[in-house]
CSV table of C-alpha atoms and ligand atoms in Angstrom, one decimal:
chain,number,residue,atom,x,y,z
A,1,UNK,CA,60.3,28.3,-114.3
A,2,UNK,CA,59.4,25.4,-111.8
A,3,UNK,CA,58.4,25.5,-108.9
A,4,UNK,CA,58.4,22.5,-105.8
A,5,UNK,CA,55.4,23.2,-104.2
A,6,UNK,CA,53.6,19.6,-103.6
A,7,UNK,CA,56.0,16.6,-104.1
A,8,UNK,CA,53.3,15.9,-106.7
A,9,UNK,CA,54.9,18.6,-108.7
A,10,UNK,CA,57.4,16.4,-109.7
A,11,UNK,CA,57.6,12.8,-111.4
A,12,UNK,CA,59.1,9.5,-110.5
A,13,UNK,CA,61.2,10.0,-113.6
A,14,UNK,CA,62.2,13.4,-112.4
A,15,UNK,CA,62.9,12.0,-108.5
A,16,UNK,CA,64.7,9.0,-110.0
A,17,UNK,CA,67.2,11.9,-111.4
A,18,UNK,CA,67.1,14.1,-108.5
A,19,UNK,CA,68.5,10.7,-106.5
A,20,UNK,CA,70.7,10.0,-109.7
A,21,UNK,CA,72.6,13.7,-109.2
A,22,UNK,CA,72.3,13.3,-105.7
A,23,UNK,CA,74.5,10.3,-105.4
A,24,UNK,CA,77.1,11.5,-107.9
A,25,UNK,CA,77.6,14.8,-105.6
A,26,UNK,CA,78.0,12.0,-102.8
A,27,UNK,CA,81.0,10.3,-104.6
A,28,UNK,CA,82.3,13.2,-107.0
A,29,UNK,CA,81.4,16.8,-104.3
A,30,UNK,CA,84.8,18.4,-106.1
A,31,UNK,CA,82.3,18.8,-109.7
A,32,UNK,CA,79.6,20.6,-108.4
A,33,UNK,CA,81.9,22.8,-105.8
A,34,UNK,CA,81.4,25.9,-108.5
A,35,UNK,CA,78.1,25.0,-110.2
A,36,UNK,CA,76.2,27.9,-108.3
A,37,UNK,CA,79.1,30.7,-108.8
A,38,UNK,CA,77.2,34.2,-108.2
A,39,UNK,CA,73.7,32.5,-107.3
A,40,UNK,CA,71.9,33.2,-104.3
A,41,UNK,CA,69.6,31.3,-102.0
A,42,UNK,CA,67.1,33.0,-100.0
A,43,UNK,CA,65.9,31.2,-97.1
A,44,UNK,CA,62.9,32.6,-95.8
A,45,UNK,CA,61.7,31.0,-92.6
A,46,UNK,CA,58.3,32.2,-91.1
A,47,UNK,CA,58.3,29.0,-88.5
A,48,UNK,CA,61.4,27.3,-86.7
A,49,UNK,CA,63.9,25.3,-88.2
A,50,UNK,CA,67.2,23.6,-87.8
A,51,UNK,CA,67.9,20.7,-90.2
A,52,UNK,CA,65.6,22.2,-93.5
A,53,UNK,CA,67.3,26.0,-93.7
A,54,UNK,CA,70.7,24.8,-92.7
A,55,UNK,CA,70.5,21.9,-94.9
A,56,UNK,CA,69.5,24.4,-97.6
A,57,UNK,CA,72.4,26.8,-96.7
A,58,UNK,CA,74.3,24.7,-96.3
A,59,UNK,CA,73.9,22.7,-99.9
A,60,UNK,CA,74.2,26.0,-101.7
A,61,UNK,CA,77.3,27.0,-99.8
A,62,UNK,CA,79.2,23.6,-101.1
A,63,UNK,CA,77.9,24.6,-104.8
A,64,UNK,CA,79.9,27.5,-104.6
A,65,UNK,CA,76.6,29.7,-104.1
A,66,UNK,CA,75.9,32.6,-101.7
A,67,UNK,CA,73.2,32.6,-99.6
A,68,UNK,CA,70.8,35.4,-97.8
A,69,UNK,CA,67.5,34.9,-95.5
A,70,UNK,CA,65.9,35.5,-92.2
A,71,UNK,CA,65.1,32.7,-89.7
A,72,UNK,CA,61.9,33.9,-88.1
A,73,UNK,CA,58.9,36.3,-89.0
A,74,UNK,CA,60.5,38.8,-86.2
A,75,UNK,CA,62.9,39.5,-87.9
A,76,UNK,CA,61.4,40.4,-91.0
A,77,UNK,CA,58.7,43.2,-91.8
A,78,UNK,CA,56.2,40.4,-91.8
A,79,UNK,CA,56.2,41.6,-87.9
A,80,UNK,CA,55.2,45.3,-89.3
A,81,UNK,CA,52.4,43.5,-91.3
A,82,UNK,CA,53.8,43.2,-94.6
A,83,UNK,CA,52.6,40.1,-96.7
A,84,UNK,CA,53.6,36.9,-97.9
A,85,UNK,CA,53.2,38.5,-101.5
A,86,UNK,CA,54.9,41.8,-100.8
A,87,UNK,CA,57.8,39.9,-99.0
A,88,UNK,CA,58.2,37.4,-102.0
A,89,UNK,CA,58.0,40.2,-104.8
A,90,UNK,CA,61.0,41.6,-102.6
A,91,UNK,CA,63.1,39.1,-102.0
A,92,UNK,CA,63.0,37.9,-105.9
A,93,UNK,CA,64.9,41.2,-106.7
A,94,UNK,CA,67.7,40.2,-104.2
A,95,UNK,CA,67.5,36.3,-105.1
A,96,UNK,CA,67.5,33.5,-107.6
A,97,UNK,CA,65.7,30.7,-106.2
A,98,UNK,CA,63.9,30.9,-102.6
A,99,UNK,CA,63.2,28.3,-99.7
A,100,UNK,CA,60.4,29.4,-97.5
A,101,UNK,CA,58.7,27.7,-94.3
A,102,UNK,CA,55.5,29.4,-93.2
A,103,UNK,CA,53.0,28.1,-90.5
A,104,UNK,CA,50.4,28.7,-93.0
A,105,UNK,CA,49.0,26.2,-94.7
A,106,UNK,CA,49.1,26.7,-98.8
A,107,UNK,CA,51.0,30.1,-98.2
A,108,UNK,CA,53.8,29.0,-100.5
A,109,UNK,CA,51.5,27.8,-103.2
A,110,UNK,CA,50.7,31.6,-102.6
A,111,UNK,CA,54.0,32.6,-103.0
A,112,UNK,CA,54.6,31.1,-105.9
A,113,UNK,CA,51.9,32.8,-107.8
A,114,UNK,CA,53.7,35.8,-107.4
A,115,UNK,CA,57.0,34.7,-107.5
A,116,UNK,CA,59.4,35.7,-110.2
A,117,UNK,CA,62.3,32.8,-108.8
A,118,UNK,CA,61.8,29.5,-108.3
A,119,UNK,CA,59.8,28.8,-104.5
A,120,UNK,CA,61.0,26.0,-102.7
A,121,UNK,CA,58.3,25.0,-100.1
A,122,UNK,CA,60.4,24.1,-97.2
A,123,UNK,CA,57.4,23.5,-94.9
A,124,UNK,CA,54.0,24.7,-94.5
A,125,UNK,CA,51.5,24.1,-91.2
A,126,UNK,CA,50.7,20.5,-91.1
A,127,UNK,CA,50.5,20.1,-95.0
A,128,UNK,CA,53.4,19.2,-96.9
A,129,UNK,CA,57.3,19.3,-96.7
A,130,UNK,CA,58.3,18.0,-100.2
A,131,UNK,CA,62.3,18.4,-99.7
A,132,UNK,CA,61.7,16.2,-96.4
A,133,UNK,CA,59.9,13.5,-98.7
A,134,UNK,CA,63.2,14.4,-101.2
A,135,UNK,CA,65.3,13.6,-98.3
A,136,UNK,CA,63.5,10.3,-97.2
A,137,UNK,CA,64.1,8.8,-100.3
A,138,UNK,CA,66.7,9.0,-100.9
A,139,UNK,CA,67.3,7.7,-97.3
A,140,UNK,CA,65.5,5.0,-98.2
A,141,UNK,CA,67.2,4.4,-101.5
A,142,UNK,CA,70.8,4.6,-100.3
A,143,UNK,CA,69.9,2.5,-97.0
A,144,UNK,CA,67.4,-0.4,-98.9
A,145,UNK,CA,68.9,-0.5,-102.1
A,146,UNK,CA,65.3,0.0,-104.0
A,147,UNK,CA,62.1,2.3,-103.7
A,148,UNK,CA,59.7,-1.0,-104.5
A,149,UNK,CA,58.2,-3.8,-102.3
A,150,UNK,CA,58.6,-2.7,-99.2
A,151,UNK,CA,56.2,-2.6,-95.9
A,152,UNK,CA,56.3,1.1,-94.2
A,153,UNK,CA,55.0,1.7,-90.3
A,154,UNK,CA,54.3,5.2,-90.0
A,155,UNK,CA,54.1,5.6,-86.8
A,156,UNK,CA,53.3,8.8,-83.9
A,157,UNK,CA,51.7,12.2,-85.2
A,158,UNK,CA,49.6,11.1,-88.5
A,159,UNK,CA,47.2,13.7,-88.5
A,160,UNK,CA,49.5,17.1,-88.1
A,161,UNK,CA,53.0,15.2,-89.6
A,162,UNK,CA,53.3,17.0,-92.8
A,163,UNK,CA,56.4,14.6,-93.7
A,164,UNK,CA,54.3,11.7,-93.3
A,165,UNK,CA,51.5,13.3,-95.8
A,166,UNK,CA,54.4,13.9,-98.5
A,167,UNK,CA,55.9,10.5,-98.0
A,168,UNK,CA,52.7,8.4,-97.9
A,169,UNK,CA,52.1,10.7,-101.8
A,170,UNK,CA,55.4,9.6,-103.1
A,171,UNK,CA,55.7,6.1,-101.8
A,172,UNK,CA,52.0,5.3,-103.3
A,173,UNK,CA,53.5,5.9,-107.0
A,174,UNK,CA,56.1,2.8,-106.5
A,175,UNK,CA,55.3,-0.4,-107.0
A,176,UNK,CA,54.1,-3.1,-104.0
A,177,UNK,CA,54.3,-0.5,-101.4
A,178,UNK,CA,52.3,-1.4,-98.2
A,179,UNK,CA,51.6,0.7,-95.1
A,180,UNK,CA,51.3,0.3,-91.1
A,181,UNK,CA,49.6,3.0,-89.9
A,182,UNK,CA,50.1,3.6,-86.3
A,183,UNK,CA,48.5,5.8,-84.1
A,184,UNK,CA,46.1,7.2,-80.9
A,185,UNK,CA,42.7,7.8,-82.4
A,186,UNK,CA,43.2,11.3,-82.0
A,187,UNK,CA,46.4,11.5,-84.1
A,188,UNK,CA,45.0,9.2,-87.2
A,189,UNK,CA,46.0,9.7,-90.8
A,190,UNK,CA,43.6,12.4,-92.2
A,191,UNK,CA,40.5,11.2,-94.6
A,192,UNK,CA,41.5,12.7,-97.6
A,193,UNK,CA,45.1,11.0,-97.4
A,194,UNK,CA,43.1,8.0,-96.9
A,195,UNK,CA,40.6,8.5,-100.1
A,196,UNK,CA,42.7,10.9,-102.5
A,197,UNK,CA,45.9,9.0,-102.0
A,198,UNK,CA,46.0,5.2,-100.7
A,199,UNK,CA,42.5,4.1,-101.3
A,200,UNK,CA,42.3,5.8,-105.3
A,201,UNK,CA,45.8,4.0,-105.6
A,202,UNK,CA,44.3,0.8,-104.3
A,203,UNK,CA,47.7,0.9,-101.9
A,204,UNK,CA,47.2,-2.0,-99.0
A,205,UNK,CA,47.2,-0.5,-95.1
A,206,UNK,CA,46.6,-0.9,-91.4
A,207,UNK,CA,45.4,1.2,-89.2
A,208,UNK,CA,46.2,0.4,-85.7
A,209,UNK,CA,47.3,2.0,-82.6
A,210,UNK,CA,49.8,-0.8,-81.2
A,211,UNK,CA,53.4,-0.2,-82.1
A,212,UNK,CA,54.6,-4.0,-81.6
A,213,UNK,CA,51.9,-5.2,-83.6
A,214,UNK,CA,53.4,-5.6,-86.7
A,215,UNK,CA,57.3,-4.7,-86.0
A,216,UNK,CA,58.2,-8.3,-87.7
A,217,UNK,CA,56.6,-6.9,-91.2
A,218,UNK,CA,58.1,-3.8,-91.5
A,219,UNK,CA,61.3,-2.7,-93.7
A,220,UNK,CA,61.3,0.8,-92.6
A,221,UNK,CA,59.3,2.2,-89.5
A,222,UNK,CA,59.1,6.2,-89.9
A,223,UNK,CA,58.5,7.4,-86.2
A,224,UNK,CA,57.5,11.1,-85.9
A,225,UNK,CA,57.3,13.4,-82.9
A,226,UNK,CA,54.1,15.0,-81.5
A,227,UNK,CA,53.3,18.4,-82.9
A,228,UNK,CA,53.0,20.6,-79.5
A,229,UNK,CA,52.6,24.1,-82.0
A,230,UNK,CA,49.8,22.0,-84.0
A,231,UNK,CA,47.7,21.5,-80.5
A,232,UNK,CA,44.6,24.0,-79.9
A,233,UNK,CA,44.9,22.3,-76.5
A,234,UNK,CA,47.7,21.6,-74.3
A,235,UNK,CA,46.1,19.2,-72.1
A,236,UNK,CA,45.4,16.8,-75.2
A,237,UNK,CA,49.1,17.5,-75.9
A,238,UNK,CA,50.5,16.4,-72.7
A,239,UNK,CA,48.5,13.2,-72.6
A,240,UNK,CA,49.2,12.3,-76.0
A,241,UNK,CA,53.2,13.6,-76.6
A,242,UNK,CA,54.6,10.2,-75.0
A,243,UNK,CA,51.9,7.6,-76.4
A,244,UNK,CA,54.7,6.0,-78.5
A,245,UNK,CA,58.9,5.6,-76.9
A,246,UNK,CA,60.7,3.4,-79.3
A,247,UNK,CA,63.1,1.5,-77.4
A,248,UNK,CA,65.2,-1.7,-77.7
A,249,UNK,CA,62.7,-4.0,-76.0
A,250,UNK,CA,60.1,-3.3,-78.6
A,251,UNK,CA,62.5,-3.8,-81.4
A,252,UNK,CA,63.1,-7.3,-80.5
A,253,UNK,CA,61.1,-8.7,-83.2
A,254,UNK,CA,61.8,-6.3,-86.1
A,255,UNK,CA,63.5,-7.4,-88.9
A,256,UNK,CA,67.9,-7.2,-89.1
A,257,UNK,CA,67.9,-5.1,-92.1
A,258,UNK,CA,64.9,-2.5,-90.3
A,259,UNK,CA,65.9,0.9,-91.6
A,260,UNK,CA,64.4,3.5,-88.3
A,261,UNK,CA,63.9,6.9,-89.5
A,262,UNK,CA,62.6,10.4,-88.1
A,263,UNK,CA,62.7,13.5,-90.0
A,264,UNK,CA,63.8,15.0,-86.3
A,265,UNK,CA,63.5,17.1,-84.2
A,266,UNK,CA,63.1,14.4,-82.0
A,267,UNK,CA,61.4,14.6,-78.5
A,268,UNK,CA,60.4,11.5,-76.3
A,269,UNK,CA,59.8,8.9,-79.2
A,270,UNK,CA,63.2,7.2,-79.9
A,271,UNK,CA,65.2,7.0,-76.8
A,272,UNK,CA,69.0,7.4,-77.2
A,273,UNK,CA,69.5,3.9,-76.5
A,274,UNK,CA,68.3,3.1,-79.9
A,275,UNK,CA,70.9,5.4,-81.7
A,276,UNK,CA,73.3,2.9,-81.2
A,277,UNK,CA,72.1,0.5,-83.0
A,278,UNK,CA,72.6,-0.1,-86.5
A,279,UNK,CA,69.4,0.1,-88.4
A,280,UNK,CA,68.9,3.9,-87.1
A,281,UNK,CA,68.9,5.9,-89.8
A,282,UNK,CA,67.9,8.9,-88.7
A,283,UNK,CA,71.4,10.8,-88.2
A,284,UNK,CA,72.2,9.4,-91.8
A,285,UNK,CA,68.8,10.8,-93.1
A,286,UNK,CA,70.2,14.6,-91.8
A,287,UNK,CA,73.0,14.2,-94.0
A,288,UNK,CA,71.1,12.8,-97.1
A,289,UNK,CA,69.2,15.8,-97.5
A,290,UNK,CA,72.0,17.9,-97.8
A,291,UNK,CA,72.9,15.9,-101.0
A,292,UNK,CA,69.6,15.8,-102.2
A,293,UNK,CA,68.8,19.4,-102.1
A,294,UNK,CA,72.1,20.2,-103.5
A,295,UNK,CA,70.5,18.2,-106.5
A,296,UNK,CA,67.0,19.6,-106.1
A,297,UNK,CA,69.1,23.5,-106.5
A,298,UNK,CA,70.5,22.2,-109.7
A,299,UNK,CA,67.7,21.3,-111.2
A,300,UNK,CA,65.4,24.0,-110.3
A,301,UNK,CA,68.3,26.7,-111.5
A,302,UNK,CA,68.5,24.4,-114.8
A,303,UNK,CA,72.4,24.3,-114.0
A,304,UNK,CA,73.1,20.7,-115.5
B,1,CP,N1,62.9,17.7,-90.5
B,1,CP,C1,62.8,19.0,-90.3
B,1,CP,O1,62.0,19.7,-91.1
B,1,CP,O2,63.5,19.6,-89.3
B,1,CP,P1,63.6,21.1,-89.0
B,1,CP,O3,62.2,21.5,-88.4
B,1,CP,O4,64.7,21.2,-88.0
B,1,CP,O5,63.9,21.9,-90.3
């Protein structure tokens, strides 16, 4: 049984595949439309959520699998106290492959310990959100035409954006892959991203806090929202949720074929005048993922 914990837990060759299936469901949906006949999905969401549990539900639903879940802790008996192991031993007798968002960091690492179905980690504190990473590239697959040589601004919440964590780990295993990393001081990428991940990989990056700085480089710029539930302190919140608006005037140097993405919810960062515009992607990205964890299903159900 596998688990997707860590977007480590799985290899380029088995990523290149997931985007492989993920495609031919985008061009062929009618053969997969009974591929999960009698399965069930749990989605078990400790934190909120729109796009990842619906995304989930939604991809099991079009392979012709049922699904079951709760979409906060509230209403579950982890509001009686029960644990993450209790619930997980539970739910494995009612399911046969789990997605699970919790505001605790490692707690589906936890999970899967215990688990006698395949854990899906859809989420956890400011740490990881593999099926995200799953989702943005694809993204940046379908939108670039190639997963090599390409110059990435990372831009907003570095130090709490979980999505940015996983992406800057997958990214760092293709070839020529350079990073912009942009940022207030207090929101930097964390060290061990820096050491464990683009400095061991001898991966090239800038640190900086200006967002025009080096729009003409970039192929994709990755904006992400301000983590209000991350904050101890609201006042360092409130001065630092609007540090970054993308809007057209500081696109006016960026490259035609710029891909924009956000893993959304969006707040302040992208104004809406910027959705019109071609090279947002991040509408397209929600869609994506639906594909790609239709594919992820598959392969964690072994269902070829
Ligand atoms: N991108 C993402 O994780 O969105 P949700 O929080 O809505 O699931």
């Amino acid at each position: 049984m596998k688990h997707l914990i860590d977007i480590k837990d799985l290899s380029v060759e088995e990523i290149d595949e997931l985007i492989k299936v993920a495609k031919d469901i985008m061009s062929n949906p009618e053969k997969y439309q009974e591929k999960c006949k009698y399965k069930k999905l749990a989605t078990l969401f400790f934190e909120p959520s729109t796009r990842t549990r619906l995304s989930f539900e939604a991809a099991m639903m079009e392979l012709g699998g049922n699904v079951i879940g709760f979409s906060s802790s509230n209403a579950s008996s982890t509001a009686k106290g029960e644990s993450v192991s209790d619930t997980i031993r539970t739910v494995g007798c009612y399911s046969d492959i789990i997605a699970m968002r919790h505001p605790k960091e490692g707690a589906p690492l936890v999970a899967s310990e215990k688990s006698t179905v395949p854990i899906i980690n859809a989420g956890d504190g400011g740490h990881n959100h593999p099926t995200q990473t799953l989702t943005d590239l694809l993204t940046i697959y379908s939108e670039k035409n190639r997963l090599d040589n390409l110059t990435i601004g990372l831009c907003g919440d570095l130090k709490f954006g979980r999505t940015v964590h996983s992406l800057i780990t997958a990214m760092s295993r293709y070839k020529n892959i350079k990073f912009v990393l942009i940022s207030p001081d207090e929101l930097k990428i964390p060290d061990y991203v820096k050491e464990e991940i683009l400095e061991k990989n001898n991966i090239e990056y800038i640190e900086t806090n200006d967002i025009e700085e080096h729009m003409s480089k970039l192929d994709i710029l990755y904006m992400t929202r301000v983590q209000r539930e991350r904050f101890f302190n609201e006042e360092d919140y409130l001065r630092l949720k609007d540090y970054y608006i993308l809007n057209n005037a500081k696109l006016k140097n960026a490259k035609k074929d710029l891909c924009i993405m956000h893993p959304l919810p969006r707040v302040n960062e992208i104004s809406v005048e910027v959705d019109d515009d071609e090279r947002a992607c991040y509408f397209r990205q929600v869609l994506y993922g639906k594909f790609i964890r239709m594919a992820l299903i598959l392969k964690l159900l072994n269902i070829k």
